mmCIF file of C-alpha atoms in Angstrom:
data_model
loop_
_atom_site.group_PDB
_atom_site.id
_atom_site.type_symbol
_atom_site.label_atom_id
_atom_site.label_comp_id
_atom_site.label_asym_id
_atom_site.label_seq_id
_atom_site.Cartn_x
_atom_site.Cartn_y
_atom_site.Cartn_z
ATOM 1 C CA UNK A 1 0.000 0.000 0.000
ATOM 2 C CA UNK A 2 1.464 3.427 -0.917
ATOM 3 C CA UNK A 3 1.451 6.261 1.747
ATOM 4 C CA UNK A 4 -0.390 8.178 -0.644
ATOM 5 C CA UNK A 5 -3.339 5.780 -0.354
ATOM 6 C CA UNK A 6 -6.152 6.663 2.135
ATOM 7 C CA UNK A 7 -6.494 4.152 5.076
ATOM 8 C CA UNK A 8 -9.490 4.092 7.173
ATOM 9 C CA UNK A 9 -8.988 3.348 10.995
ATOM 10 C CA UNK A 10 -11.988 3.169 13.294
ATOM 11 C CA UNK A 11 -12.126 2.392 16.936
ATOM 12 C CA UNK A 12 -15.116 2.274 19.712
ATOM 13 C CA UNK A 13 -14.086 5.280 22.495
ATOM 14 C CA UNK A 14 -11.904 3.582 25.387
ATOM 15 C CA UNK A 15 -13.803 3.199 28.455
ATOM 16 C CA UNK A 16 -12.058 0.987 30.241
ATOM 17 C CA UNK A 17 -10.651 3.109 32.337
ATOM 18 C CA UNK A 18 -13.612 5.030 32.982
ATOM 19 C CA UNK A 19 -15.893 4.085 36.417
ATOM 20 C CA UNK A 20 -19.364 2.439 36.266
ATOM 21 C CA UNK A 21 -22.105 4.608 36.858
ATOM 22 C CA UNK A 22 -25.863 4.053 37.135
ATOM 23 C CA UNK A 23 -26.900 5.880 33.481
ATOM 24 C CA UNK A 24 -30.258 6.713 31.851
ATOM 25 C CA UNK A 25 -31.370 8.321 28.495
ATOM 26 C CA UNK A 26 -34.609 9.918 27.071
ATOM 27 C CA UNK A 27 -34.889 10.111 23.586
ATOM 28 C CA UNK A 28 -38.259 11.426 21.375
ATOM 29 C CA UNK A 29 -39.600 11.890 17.825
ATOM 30 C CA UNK A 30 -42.590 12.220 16.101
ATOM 31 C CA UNK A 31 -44.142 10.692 12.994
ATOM 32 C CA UNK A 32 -46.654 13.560 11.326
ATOM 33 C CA UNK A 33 -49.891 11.272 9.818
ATOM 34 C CA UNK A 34 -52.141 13.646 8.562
ATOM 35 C CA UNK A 35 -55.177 11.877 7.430
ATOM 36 C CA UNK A 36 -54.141 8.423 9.340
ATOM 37 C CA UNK A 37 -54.124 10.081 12.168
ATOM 38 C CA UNK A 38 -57.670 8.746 13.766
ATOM 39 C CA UNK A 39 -56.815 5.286 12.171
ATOM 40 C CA UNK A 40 -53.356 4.755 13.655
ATOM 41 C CA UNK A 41 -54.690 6.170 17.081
ATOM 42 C CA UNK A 42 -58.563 4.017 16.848
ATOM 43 C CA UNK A 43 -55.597 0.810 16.230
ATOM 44 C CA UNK A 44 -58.181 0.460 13.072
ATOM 45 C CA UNK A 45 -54.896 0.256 10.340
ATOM 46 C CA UNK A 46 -54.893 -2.789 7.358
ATOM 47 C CA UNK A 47 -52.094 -4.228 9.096
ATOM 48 C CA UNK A 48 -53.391 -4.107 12.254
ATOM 49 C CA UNK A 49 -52.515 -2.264 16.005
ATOM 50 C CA UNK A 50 -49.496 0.200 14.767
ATOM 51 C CA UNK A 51 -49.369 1.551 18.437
ATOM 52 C CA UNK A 52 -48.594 -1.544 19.735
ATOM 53 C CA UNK A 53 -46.245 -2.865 17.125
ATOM 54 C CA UNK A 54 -44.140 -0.200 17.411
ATOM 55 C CA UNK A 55 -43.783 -0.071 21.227
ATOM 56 C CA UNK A 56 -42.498 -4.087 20.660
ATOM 57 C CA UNK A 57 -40.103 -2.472 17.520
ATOM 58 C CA UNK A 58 -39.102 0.059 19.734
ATOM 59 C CA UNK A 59 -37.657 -2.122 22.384
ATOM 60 C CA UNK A 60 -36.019 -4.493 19.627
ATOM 61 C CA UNK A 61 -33.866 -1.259 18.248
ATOM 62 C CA UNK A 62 -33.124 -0.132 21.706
ATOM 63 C CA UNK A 63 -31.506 -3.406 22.326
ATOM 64 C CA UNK A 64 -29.973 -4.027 19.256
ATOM 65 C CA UNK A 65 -28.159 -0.764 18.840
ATOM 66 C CA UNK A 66 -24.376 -1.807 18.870
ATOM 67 C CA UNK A 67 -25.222 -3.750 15.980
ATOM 68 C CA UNK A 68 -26.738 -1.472 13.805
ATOM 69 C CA UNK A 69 -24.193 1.283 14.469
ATOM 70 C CA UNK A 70 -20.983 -0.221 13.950
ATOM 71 C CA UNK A 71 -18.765 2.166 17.217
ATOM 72 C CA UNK A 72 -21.583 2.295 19.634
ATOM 73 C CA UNK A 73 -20.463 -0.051 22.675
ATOM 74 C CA UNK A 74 -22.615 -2.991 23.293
ATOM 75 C CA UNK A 75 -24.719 -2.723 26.678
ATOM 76 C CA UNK A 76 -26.311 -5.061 28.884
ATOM 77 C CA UNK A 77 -29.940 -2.776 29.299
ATOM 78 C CA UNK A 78 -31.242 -2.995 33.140
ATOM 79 C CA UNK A 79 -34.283 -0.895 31.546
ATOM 80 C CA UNK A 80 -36.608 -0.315 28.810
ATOM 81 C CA UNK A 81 -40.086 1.625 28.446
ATOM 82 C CA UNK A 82 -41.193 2.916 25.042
ATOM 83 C CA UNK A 83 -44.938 4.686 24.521
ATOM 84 C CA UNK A 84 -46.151 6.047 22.016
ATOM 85 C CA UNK A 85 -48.385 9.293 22.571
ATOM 86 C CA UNK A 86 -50.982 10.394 19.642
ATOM 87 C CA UNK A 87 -51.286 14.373 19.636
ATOM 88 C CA UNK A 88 -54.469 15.188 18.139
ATOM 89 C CA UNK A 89 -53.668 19.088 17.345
ATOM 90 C CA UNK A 90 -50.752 17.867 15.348
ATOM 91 C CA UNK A 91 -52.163 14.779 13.627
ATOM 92 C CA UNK A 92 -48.859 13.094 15.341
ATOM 93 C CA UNK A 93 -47.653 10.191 17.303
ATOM 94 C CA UNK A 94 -45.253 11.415 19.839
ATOM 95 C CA UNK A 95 -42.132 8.855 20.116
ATOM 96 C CA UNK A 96 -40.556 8.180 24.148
ATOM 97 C CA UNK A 97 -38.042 5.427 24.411
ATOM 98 C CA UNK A 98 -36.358 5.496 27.943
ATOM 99 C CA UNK A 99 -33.155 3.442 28.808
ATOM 100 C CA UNK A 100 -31.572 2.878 32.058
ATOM 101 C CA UNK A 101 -28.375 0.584 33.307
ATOM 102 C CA UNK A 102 -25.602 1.117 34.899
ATOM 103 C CA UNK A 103 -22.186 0.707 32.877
ATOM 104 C CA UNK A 104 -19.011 2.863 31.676
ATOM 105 C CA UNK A 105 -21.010 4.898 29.176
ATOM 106 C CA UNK A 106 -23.946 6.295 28.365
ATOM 107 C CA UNK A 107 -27.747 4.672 26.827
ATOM 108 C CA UNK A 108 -28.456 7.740 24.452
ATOM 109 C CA UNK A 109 -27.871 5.989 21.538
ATOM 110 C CA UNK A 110 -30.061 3.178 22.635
ATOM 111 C CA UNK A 111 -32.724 5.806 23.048
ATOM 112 C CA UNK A 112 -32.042 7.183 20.041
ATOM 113 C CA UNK A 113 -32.266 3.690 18.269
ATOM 114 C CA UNK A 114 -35.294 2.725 19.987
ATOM 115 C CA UNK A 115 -37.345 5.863 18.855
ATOM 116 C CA UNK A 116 -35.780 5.674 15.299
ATOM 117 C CA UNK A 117 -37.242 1.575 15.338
ATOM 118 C CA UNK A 118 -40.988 2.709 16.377
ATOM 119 C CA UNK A 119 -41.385 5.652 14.313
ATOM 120 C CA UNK A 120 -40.297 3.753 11.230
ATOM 121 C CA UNK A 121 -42.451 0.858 12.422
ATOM 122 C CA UNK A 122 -45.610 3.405 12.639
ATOM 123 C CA UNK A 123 -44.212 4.668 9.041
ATOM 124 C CA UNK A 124 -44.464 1.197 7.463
ATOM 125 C CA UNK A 125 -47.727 0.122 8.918
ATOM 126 C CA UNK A 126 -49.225 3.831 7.614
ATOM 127 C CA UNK A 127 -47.822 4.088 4.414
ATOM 128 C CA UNK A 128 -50.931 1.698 2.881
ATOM 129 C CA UNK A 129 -53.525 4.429 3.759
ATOM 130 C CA UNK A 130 -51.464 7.447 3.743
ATOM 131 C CA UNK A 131 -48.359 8.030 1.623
ATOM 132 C CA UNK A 132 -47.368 11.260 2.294
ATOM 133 C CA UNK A 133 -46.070 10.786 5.964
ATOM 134 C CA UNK A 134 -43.076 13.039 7.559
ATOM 135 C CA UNK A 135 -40.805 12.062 10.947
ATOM 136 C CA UNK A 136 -39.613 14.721 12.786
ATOM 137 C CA UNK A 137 -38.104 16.040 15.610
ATOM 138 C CA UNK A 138 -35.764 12.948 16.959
ATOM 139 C CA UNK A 139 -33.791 14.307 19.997
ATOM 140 C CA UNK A 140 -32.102 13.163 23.294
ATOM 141 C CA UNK A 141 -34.649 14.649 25.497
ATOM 142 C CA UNK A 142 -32.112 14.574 28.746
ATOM 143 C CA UNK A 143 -29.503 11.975 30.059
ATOM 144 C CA UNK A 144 -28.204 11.551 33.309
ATOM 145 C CA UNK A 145 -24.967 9.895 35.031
ATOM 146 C CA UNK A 146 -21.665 9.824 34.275
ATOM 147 C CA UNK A 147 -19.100 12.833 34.669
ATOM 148 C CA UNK A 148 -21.693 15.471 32.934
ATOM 149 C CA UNK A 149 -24.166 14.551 35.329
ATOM 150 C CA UNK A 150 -28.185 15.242 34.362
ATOM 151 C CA UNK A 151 -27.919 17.201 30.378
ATOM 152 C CA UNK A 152 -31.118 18.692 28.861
ATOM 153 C CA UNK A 153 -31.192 19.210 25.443
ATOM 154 C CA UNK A 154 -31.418 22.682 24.410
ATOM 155 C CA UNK A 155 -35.093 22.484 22.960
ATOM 156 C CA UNK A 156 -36.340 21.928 26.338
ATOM 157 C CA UNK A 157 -38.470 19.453 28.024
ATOM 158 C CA UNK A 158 -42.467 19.918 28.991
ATOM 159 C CA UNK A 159 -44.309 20.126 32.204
ATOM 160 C CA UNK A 160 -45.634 16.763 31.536
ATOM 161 C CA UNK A 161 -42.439 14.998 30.628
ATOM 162 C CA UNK A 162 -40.748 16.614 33.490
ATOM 163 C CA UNK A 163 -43.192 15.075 35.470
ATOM 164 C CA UNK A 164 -43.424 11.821 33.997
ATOM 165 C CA UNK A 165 -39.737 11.112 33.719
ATOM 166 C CA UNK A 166 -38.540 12.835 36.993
ATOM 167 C CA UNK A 167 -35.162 13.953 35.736
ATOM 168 C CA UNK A 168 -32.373 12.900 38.905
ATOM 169 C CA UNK A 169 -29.901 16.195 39.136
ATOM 170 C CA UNK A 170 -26.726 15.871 41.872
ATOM 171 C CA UNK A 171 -28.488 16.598 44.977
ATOM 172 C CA UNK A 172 -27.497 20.227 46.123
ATOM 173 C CA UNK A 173 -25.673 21.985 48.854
ATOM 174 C CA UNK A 174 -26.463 25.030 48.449
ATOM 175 C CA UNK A 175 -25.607 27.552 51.118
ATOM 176 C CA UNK A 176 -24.204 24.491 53.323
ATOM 177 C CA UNK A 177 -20.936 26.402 55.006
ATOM 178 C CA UNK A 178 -17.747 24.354 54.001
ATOM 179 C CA UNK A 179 -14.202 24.491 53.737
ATOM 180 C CA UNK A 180 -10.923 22.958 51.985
ATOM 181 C CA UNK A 181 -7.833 21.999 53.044
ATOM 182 C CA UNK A 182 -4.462 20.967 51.018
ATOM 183 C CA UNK A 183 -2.212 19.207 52.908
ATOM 184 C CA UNK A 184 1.686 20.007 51.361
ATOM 185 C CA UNK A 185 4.680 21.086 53.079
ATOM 186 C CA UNK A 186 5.654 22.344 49.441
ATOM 187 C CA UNK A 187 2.076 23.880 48.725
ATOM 188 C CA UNK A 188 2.109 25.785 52.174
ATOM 189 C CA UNK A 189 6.030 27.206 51.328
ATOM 190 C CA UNK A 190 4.322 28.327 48.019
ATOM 191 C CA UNK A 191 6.787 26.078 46.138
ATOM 192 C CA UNK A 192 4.116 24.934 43.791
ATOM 193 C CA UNK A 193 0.686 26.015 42.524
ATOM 194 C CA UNK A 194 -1.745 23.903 44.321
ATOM 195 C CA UNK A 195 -4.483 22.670 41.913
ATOM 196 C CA UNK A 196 -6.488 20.280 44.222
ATOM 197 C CA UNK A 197 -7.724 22.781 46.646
ATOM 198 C CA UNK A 198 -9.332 25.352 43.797
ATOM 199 C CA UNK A 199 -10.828 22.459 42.320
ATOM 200 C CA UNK A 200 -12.302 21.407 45.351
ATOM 201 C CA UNK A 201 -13.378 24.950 45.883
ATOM 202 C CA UNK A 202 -14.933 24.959 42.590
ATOM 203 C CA UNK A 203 -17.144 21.888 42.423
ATOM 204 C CA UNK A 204 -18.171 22.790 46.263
ATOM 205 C CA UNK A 205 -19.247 26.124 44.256
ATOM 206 C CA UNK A 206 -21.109 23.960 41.667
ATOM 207 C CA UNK A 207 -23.130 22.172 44.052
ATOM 208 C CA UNK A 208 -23.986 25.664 45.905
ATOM 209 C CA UNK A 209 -21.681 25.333 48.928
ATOM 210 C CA UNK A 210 -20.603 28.151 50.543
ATOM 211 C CA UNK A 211 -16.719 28.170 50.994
ATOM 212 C CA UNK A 212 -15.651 30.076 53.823
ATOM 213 C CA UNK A 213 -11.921 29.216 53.219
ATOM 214 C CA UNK A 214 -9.528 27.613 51.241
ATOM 215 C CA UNK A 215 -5.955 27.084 53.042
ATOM 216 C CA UNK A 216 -2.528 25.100 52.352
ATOM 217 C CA UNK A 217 -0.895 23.840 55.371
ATOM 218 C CA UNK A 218 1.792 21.927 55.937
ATOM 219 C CA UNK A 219 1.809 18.071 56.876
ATOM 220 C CA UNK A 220 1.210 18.302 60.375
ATOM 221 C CA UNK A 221 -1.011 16.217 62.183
ATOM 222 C CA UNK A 222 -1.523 18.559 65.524
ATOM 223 C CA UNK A 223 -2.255 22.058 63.452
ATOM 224 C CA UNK A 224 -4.334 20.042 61.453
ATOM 225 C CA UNK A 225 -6.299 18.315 64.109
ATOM 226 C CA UNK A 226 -6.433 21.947 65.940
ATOM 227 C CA UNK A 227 -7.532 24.037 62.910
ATOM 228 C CA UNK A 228 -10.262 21.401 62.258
ATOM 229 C CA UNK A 229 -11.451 21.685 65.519
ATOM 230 C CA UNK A 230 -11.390 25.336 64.534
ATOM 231 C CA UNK A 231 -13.833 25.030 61.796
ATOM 232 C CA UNK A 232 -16.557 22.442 63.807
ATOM 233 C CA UNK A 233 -16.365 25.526 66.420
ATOM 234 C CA UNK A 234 -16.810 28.026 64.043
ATOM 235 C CA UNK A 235 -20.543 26.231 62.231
ATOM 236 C CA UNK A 236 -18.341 24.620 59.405
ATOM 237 C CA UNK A 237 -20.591 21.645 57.875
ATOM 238 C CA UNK A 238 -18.499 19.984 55.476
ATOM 239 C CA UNK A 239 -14.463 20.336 55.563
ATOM 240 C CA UNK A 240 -12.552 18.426 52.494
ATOM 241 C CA UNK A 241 -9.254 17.959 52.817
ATOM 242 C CA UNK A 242 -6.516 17.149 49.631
ATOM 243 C CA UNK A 243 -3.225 15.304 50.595
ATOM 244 C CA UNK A 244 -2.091 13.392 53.556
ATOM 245 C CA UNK A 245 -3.698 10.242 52.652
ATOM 246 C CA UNK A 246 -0.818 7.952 51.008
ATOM 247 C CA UNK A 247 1.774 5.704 52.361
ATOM 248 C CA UNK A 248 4.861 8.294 52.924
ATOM 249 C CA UNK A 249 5.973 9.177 55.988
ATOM 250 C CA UNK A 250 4.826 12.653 55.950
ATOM 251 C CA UNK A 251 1.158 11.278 55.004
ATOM 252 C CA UNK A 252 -0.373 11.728 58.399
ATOM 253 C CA UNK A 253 -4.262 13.428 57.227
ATOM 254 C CA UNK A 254 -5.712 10.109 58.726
ATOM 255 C CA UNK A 255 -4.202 10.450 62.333
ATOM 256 C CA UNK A 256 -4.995 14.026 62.166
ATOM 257 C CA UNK A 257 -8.393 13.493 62.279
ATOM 258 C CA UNK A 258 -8.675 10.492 64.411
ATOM 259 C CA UNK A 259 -7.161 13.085 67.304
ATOM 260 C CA UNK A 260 -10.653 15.449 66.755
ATOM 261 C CA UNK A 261 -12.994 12.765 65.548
ATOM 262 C CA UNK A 262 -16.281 12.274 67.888
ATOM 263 C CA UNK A 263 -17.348 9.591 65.123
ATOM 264 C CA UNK A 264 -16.294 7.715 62.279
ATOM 265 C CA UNK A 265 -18.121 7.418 58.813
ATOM 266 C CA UNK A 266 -16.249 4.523 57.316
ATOM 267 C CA UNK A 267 -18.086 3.606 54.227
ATOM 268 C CA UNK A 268 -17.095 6.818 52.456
ATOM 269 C CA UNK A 269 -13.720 6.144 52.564
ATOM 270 C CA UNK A 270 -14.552 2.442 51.456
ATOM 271 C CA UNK A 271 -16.487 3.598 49.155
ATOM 272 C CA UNK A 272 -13.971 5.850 47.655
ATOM 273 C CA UNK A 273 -11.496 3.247 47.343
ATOM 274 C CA UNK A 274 -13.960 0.516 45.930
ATOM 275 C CA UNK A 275 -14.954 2.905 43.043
ATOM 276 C CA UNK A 276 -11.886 4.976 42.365
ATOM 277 C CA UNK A 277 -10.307 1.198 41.739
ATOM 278 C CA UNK A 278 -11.953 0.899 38.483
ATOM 279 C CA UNK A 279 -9.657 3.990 37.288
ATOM 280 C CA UNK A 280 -6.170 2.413 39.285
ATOM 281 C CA UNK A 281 -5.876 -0.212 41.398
ATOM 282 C CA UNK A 282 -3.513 1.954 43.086
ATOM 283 C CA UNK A 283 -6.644 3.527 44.334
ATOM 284 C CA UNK A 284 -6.638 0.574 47.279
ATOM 285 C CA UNK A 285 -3.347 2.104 48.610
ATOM 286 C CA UNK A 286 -5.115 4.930 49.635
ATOM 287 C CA UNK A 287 -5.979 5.928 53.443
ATOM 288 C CA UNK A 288 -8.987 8.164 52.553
ATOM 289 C CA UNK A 289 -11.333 8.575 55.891
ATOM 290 C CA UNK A 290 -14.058 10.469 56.922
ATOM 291 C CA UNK A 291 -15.087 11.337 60.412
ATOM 292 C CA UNK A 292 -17.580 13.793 62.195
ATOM 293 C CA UNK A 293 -15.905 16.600 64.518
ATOM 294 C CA UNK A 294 -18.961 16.972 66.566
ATOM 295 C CA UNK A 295 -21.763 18.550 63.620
ATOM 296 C CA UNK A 296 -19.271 18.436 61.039
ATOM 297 C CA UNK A 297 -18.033 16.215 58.462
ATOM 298 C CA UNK A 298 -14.346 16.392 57.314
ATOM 299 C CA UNK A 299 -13.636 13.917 54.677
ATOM 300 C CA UNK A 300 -9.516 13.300 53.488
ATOM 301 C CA UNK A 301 -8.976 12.910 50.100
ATOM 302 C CA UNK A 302 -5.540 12.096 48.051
ATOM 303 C CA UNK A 303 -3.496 14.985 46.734
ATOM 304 C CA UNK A 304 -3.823 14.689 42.930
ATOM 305 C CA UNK A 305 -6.292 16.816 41.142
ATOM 306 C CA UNK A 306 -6.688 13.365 38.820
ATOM 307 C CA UNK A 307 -8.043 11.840 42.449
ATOM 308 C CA UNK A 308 -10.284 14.912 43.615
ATOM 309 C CA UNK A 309 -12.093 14.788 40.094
ATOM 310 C CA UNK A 310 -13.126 11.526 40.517
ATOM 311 C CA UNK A 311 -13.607 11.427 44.567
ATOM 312 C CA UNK A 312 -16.282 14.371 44.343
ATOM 313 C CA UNK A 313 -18.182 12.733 41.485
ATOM 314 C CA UNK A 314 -18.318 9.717 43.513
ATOM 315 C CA UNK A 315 -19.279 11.861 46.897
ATOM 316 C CA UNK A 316 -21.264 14.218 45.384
ATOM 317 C CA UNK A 317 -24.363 12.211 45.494
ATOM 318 C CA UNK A 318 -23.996 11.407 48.793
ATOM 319 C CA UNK A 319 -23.210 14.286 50.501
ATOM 320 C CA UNK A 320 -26.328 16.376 50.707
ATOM 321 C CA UNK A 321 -27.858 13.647 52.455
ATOM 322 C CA UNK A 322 -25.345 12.819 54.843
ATOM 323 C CA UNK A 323 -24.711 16.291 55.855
ATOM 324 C CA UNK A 324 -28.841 16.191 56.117
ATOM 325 C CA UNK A 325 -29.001 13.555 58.491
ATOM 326 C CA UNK A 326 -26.115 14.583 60.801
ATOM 327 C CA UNK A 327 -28.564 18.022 61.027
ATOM 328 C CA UNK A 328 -31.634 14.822 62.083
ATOM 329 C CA UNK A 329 -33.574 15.330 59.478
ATOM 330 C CA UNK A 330 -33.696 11.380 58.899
ATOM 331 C CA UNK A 331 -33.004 8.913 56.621
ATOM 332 C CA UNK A 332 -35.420 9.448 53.493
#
């Protein structure tokens, strides 16, 4: 082969790396019948009950989507629903195919697939009685999960499928008082530009938190231990702290706040291990811990801005709830 002839090279997206996350997907259309309208929505067509046929099609595309477009990922599907809506002041049949598992990417092209499958199903049982049929309008309506979190699409989303759907957004903490912590000898001598603090600072911003400071200190367990006693005095809710948590024998985050801690909240650092392992498995040498000095929760976190990405998208949805019931206000 010459270099001067083209080669094509296709490959899925790599997502082996990536962490498993509980995904869903909305997709819609609409097939425009005109005169069929009353027939397809009566389930009075020659061929028989379109409605119906194409909520069975519908689920057949959704699941067979990885083979009909050659890079999308194959998916084991934990959940299907497609319904088909007629909308008399449009002479349409409005399209909904939802799709829900939990995996390393997302279900919109299943959605997708699934409403493309019906609407051509309602096409081809129509067709007969009226020719002159149009689909329109095929969209994600809104996705949720992974790193983006809940996405609408731009054209919006009604009243009605808001309520019908119930769209799942990152729990907020919005005006909850917190503050971060990096622990570095070299951060607190200004020897390097911390990153991991301001990007704790900034998704604690993104959930609503209010962030009453933002510090470097050096690796020290008593100042640490004293200055988050500090913070629990001062009506503090949520403290984060960067760095500390390795093997190294200035890594001493975890003693510091086993000196203040009235309680310990092991899972999340279990948690954070157990999930952060599908990225590295040097995720299990990690000492992350989380305790409660009195009404406040500190949680440590490694030092790498690689590991606080990924720790607050696996605490985020947590954290509103757990800072809710240390306040009592229960378990629901």
């Amino acid at each position: 082969m010459s270099e001067r002839e083209p080669r094509a090279h296709f490959h899925t997206a790599d997502v082996s790396r990536k962490r498993a996350t509980a995904r869903r997907a909305v997709a819609v259309g609409e097939l425009h019948a005109g005169s069929a309208f009353d027939d397809i929505a009566a389930r009075r067509l020659p061929k028989g009950d379109a409605i119906a046929m194409a909520e069975i099609a519908g689920l057949q595309g959704a699941k067979n989507a990885s083979q009909l477009i050659p890079l999308c990922h194959p998916l084991p599907l934990e959940y299907l629903e497609l319904r088909c809506e007629p909308v008399a002041e449009r002479q349409a049949i409005r399209v909904y195919c939802e799709v829900a598992t939990c995996a390393r990417t997302g279900v919109e092209m299943e959605a997708l697939a699934g409403v493309n499958a019906a609407l051509l199903t309602l096409y081809d049982l129509t067709k007969p009685v009226q020719p002159a049929l149009a689909i329109g309008g095929v969209r994600l309506l809104f996705k949720e999960g992974g790193k983006k979190g809940l996405w609408f699409h731009p054209d919006g989303i009604s009243e009605a499928e808001r309520e019908y759907y119930r769209p799942r957004a990152t729990p907020r903490l919005e005006g909850v008082p917190a503050a971060v912590i990096t622990l570095s000898d070299r951060a607190s001598l200004g020897e390097y530009e911390d990153e991991s603090g301001p990007l704790l600072v900034e998704r604690l911003r993104a959930l609503g938190a209010e962030v009453r400071s933002a510090e470097a200190r050096a690796d020290e367990t008593a100042p640490l231990a004293a200055r988050l006693s500090e913070l629990a005095a001062a009506g503090v809710c949520l403290v984060l702290c960067t760095g500390g948590t390795g093997l190294g024998p200035r890594d001493t985050t975890p003693e510091a706040l086993a000196m203040v801690a009235t309680r310990r909240v092991p899972g999340i650092g279990e948690m954070f291990r157990v999930e952060s392992s599908q990225h590295t498995p040097l995720a299990w040498l990690s000492r992350a811990e989380a305790v409660l000095v009195d009404g406040t929760l500190v949680i440590a976190l490694p030092g790498s801005s690689a590991a606080v990405a990924q720790g607050m998208e696996i605490l985020a949805p947590i954290l509103a709830h757990a800072l809710a019931m240390l306040a009592g206000e229960g378990h629901t």
